Tab-separated table of C-alpha atoms and ligand atoms in Angstrom:
chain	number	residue	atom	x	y	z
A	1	UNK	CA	-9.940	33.920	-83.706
A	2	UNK	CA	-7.493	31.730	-82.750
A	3	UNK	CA	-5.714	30.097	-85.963
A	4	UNK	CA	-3.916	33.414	-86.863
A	5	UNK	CA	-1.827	33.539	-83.739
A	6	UNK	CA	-0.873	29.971	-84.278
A	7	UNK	CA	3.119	29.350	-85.672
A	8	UNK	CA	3.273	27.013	-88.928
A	9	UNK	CA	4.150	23.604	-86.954
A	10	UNK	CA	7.596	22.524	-87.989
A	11	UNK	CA	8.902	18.816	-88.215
A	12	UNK	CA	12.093	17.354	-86.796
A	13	UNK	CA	13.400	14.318	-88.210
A	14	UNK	CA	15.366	12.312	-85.556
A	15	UNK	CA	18.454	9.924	-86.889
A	16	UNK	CA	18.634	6.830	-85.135
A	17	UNK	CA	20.784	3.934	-85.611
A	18	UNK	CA	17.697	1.535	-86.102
A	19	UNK	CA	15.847	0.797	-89.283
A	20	UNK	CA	12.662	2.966	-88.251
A	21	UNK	CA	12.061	6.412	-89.259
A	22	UNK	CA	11.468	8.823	-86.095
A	23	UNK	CA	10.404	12.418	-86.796
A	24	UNK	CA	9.194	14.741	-83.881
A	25	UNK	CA	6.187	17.318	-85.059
A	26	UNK	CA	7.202	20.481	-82.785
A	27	UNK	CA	3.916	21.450	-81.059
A	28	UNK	CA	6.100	22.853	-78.620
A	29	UNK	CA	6.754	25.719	-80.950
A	30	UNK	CA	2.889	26.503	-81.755
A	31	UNK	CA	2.986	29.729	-79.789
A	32	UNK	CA	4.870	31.063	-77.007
A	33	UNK	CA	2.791	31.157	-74.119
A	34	UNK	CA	0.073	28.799	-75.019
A	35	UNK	CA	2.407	25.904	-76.066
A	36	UNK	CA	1.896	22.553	-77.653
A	37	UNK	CA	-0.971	20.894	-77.338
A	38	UNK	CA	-2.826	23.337	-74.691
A	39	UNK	CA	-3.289	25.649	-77.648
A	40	UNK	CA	-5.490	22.370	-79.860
A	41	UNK	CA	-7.414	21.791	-76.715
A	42	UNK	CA	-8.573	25.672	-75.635
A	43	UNK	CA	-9.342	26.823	-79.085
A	44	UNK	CA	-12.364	25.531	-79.293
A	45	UNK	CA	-13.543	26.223	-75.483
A	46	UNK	CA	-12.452	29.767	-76.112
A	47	UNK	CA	-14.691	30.599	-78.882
A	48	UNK	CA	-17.487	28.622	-77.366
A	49	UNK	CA	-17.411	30.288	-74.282
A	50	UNK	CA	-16.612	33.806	-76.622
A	51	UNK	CA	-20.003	32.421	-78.136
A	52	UNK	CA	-22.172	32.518	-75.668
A	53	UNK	CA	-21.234	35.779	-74.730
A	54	UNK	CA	-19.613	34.809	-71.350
A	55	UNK	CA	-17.088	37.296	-69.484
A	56	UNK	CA	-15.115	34.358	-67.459
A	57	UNK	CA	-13.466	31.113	-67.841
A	58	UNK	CA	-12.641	29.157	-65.179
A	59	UNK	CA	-10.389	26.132	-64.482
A	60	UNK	CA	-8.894	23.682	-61.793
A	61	UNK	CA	-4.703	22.966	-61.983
A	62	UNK	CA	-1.988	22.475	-59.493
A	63	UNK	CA	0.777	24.986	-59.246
A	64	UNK	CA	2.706	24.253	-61.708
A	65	UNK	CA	-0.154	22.954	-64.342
A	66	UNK	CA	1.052	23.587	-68.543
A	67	UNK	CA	-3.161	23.852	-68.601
A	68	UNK	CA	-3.295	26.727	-65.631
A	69	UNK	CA	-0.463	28.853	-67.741
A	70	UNK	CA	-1.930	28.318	-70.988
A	71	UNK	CA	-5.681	29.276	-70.115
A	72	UNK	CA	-4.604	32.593	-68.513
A	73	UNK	CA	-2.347	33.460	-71.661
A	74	UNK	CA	-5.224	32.076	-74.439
A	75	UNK	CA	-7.895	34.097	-71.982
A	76	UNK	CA	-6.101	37.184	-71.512
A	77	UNK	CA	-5.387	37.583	-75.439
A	78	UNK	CA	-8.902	36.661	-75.859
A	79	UNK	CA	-10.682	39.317	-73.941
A	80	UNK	CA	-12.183	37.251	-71.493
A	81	UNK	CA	-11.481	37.227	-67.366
A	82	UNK	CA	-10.155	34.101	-66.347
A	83	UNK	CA	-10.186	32.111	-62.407
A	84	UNK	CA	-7.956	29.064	-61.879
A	85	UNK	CA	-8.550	27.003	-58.823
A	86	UNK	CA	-5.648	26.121	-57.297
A	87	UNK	CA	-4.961	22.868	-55.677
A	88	UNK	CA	-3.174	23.482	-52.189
A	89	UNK	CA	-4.446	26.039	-49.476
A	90	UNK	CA	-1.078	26.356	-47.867
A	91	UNK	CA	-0.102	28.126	-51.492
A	92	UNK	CA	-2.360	31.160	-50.605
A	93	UNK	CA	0.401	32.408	-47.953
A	94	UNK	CA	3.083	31.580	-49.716
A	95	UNK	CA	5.190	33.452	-52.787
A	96	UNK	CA	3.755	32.292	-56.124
A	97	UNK	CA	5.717	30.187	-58.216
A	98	UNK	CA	6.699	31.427	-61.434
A	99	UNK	CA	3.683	29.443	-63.636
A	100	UNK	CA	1.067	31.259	-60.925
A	101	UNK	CA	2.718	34.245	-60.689
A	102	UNK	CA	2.600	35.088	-64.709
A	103	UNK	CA	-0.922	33.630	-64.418
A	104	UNK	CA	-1.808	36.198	-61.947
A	105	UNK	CA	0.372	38.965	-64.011
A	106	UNK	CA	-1.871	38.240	-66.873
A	107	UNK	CA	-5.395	39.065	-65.075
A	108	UNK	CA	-5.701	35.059	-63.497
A	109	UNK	CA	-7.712	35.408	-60.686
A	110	UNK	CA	-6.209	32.468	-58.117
A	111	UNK	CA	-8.314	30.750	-55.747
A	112	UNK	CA	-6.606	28.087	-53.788
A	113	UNK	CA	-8.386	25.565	-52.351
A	114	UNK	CA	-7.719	22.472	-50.185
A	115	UNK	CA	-6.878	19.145	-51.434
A	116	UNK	CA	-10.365	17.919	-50.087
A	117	UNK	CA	-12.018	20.692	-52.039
A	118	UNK	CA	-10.058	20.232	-55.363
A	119	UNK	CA	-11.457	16.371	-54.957
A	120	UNK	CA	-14.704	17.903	-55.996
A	121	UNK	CA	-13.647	19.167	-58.856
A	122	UNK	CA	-16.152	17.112	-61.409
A	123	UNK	CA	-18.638	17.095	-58.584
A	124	UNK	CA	-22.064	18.431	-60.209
A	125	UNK	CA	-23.061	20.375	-57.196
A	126	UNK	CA	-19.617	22.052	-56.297
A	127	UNK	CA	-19.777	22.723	-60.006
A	128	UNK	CA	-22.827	24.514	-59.450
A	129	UNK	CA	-21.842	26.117	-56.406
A	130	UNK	CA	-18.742	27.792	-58.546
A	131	UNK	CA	-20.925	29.296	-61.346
A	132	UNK	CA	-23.161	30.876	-58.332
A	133	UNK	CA	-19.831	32.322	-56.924
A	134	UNK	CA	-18.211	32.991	-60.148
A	135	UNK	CA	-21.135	33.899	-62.750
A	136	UNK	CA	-21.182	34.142	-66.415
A	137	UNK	CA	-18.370	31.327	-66.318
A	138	UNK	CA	-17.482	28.469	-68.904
A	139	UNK	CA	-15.929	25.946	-67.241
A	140	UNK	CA	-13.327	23.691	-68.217
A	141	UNK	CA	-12.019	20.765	-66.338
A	142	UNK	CA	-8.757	19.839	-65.117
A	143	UNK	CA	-5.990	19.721	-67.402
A	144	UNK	CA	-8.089	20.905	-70.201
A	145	UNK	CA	-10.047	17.515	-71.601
A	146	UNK	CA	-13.546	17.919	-72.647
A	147	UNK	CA	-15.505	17.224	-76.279
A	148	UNK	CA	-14.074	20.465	-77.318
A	149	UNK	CA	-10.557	19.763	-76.391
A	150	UNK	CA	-10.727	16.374	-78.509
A	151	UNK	CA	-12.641	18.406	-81.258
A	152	UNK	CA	-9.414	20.822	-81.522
A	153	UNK	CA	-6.844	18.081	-80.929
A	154	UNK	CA	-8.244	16.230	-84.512
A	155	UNK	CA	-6.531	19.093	-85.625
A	156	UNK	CA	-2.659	18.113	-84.889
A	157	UNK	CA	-2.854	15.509	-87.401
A	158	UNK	CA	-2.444	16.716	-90.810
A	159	UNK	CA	-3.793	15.274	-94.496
A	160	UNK	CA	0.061	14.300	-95.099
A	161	UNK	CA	0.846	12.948	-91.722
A	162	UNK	CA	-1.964	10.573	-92.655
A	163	UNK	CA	-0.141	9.443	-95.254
A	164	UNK	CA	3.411	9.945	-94.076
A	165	UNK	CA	3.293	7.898	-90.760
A	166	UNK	CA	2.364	4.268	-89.581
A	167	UNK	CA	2.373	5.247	-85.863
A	168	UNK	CA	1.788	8.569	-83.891
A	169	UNK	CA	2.862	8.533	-80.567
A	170	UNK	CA	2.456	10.948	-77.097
A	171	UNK	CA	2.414	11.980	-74.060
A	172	UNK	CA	-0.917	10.803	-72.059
A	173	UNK	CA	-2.372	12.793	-69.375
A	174	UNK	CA	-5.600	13.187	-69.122
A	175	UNK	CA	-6.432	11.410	-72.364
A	176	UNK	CA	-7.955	14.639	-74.189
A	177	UNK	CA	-5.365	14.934	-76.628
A	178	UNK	CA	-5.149	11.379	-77.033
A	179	UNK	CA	-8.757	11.191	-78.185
A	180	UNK	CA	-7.986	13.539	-80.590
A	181	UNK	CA	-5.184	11.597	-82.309
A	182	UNK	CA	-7.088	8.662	-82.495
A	183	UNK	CA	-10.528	10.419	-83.862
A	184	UNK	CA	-8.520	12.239	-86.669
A	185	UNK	CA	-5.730	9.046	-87.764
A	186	UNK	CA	-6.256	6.977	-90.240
A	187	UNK	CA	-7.298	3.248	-89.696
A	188	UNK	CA	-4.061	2.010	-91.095
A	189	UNK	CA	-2.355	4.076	-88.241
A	190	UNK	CA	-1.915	2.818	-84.811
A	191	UNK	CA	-1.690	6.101	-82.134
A	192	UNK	CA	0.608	4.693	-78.795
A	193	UNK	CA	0.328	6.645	-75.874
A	194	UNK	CA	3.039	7.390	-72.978
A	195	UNK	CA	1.249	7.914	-70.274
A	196	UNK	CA	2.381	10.345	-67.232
A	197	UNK	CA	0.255	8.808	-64.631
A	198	UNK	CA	0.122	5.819	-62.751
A	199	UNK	CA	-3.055	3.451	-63.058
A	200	UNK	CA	-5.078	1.888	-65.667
A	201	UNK	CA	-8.272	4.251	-65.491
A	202	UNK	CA	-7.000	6.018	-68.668
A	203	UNK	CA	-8.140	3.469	-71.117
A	204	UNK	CA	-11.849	3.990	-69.702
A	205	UNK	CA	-11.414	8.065	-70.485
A	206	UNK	CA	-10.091	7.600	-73.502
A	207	UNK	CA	-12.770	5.248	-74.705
A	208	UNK	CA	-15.672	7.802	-73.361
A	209	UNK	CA	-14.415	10.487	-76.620
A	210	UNK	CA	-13.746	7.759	-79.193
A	211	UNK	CA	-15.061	4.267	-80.455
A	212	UNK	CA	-11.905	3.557	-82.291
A	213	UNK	CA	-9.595	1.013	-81.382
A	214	UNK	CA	-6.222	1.540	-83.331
A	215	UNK	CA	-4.589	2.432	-80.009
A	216	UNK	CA	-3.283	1.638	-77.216
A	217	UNK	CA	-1.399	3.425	-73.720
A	218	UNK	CA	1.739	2.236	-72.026
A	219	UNK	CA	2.057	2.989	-68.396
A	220	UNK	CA	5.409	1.176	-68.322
A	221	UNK	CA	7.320	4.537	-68.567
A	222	UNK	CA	5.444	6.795	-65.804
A	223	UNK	CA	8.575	6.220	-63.653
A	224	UNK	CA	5.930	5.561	-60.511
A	225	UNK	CA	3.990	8.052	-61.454
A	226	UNK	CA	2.825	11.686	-62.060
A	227	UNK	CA	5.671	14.368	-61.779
A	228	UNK	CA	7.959	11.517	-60.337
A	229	UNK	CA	11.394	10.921	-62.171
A	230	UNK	CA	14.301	8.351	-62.102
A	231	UNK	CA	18.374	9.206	-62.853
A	232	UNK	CA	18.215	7.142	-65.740
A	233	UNK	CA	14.991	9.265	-67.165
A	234	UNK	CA	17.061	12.222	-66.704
A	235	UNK	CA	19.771	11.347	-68.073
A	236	UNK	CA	17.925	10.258	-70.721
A	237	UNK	CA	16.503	13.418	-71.321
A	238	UNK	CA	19.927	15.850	-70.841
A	239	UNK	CA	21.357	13.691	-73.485
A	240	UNK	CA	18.384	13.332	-76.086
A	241	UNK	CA	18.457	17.541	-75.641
A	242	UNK	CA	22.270	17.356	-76.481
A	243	UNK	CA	22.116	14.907	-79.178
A	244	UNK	CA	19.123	16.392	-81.097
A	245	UNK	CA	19.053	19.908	-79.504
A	246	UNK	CA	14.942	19.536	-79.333
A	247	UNK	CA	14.296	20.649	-75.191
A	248	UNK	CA	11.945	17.962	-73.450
A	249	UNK	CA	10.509	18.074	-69.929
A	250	UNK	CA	10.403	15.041	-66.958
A	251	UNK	CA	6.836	14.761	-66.871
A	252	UNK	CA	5.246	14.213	-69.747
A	253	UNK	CA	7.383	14.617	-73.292
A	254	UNK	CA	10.709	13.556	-71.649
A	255	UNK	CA	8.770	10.272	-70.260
A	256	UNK	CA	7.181	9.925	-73.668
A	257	UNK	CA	10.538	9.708	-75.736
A	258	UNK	CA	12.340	7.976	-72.886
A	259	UNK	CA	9.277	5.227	-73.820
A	260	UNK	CA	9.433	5.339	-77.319
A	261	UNK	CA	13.645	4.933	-77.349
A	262	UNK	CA	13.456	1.873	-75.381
A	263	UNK	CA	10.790	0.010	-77.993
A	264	UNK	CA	12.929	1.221	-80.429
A	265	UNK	CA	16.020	-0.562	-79.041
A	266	UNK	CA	13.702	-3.479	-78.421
A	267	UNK	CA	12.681	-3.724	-81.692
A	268	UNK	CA	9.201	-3.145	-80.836
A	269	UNK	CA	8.263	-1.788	-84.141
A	270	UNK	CA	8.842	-3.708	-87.312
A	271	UNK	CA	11.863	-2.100	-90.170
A	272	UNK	CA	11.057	0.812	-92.018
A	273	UNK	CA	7.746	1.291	-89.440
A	274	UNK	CA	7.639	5.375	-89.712
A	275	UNK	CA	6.729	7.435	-86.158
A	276	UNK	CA	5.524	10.849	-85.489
A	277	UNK	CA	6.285	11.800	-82.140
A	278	UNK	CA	3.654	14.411	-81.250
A	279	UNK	CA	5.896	17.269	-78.904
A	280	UNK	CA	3.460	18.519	-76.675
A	281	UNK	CA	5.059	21.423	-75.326
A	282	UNK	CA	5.080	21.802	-71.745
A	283	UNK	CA	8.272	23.601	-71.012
A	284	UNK	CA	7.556	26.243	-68.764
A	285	UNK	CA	7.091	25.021	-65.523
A	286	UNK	CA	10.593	22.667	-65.821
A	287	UNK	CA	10.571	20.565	-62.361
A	288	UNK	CA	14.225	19.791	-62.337
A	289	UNK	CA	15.958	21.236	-59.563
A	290	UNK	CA	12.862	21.392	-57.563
A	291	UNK	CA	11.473	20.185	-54.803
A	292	UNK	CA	8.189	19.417	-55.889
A	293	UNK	CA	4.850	19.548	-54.301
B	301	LIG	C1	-1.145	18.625	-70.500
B	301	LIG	C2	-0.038	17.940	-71.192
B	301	LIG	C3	-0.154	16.634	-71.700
B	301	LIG	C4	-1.343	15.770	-71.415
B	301	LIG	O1	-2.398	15.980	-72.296
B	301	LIG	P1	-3.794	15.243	-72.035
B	301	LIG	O2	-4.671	15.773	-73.078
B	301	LIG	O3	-4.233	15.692	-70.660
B	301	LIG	O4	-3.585	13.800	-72.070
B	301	LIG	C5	0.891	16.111	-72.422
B	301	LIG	N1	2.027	16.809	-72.620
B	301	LIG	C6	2.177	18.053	-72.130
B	301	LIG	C7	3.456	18.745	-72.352
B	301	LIG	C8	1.159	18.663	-71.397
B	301	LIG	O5	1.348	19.893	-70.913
């Protein structure tokens, strides 16, 4: 059910003046609406939830969550009713921003909640206490990462990227898609992680979806943290778009390739080391030239 809307997934080889070999695999361009690697992660949660005959999915984002836009699209093609809990009770009187207003165009159902609230969010009883008030509802956790998300990302790495690549790098949020990478690359391949977030507590998700150790996650590049930016990230990023003409965003693929760049020019990897840089899509809620929440 879902495969057939998916794009053929296009690669973008990068020229550098450095003895590695950079290509970029455009998730980004997987589908319009659900983009990059949102699309890997719901499949599976979709037809699960399609399944077991369910009418509802529900999910927990802030306003301007990739995961919050991409579950109403995926649920709305999909024939099923969707609810996103919305961190931020102030948001309730206020106009919708243009990621929850198309989620509310396309049958999203918002419920905004206060930041104490959205604390609960993997709480077992307030879990419980949402499938009374919302029944016949799969639930899917914040930003998209459960068993089934990992399950679909093992699915961005192809037979010949196995072959083709020494090193597959992204974007780390969560961890789901991560996990994914790792589970599916080949032992010979070492999967480095960007991540978006400040803290070390990712290493401790990641290891909870896979026993494999041919990995690791750099924090250095989070810029001080989730959604926060620096001039020289930007400008990083308005020139890598110029130069290479492939769009990134500031919080997770712009952070990502700002990363990756600056091993490069360390000489971090060794010559002729070949990366795939996973693009993870991402592009529709764009913070620049907002004041963010
Ligand atoms: C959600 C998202 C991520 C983070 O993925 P996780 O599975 O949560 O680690 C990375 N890049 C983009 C563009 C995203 O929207």
């Amino acid at each position: 059910m879902f495969d057939h809307i998916a794009q053929p997934v296009s690669y973008q080889h990068i020229e550098l003046p450095s003895l590695v070999h950079l290509d970029i695999k455009r998730l980004d361009l997987v589908h319009p609406q659900i983009s990059g690697n949102k699309f890997f992660k719901l499949k599976y949660n979709l037809l699960v939830a399609k399944q077991q005959g369910l009418s509802s999915i529900l999910t927990f984002g802030g306003a301007y969550s990739n995961h919050i836009a991409a579950t109403a699209y995926a649920a709305h093609l999909f024939g099923l009713r969707s609810i996103g809990i919305i961190r931020g009770e102030e948001l309730a009187d206020k106009p919708l921003n243009p990621t929850l207003a198309k989620a509310q165009s396309l049958g999203m159902h918002l419920h905004f909640v206060s930041r104490n609230e959205y604390r609960l969010r993997e709480d077992a009883n307030y879990l419980q206490q949402l499938h009374h008030q919302f029944p016949e509802t799969f639930i899917i956790p914040e930003g998209g990462t459960n068993e089934l998300a990992v399950q679909g990302c093992q699915e961005i790495i192809s037979q010949s990227d196995l072959q083709n690549y020494d090193v597959i790098c992204c974007a780390v949020g969560t961890g789901g898609t991560i996990s994914g990478l790792i589970e599916s690359s080949g032992l010979h391949q070492k999967v480095l992680g960007f991540s978006a977030l400040k803290g070390n507590f990712l290493q401790q998700e990641i290891r909870q979806w896979t026993k494999k150790q041919n990995w690791s996650v750099t924090h250095a590049y989070c810029c001080g943290g989730y959604a926060k930016t620096s001039p020289e990230l930007l400008a990083f990023i308005e020139s890598f778009e110029e130069q290479h003409a492939v769009p990134l965003e500031p919080i997770y693929t712009g952070k990502m390739m700002f990363g990756l760049f600056d091993l490069i020019k360390n000489n971090y990897f060794s010559e002729g080391t070949r990366i795939l840089a996973i693009h993870s899509g991402g592009l529709q809620a764009d913070i620049r030239n907002k004041s963010h929440q």
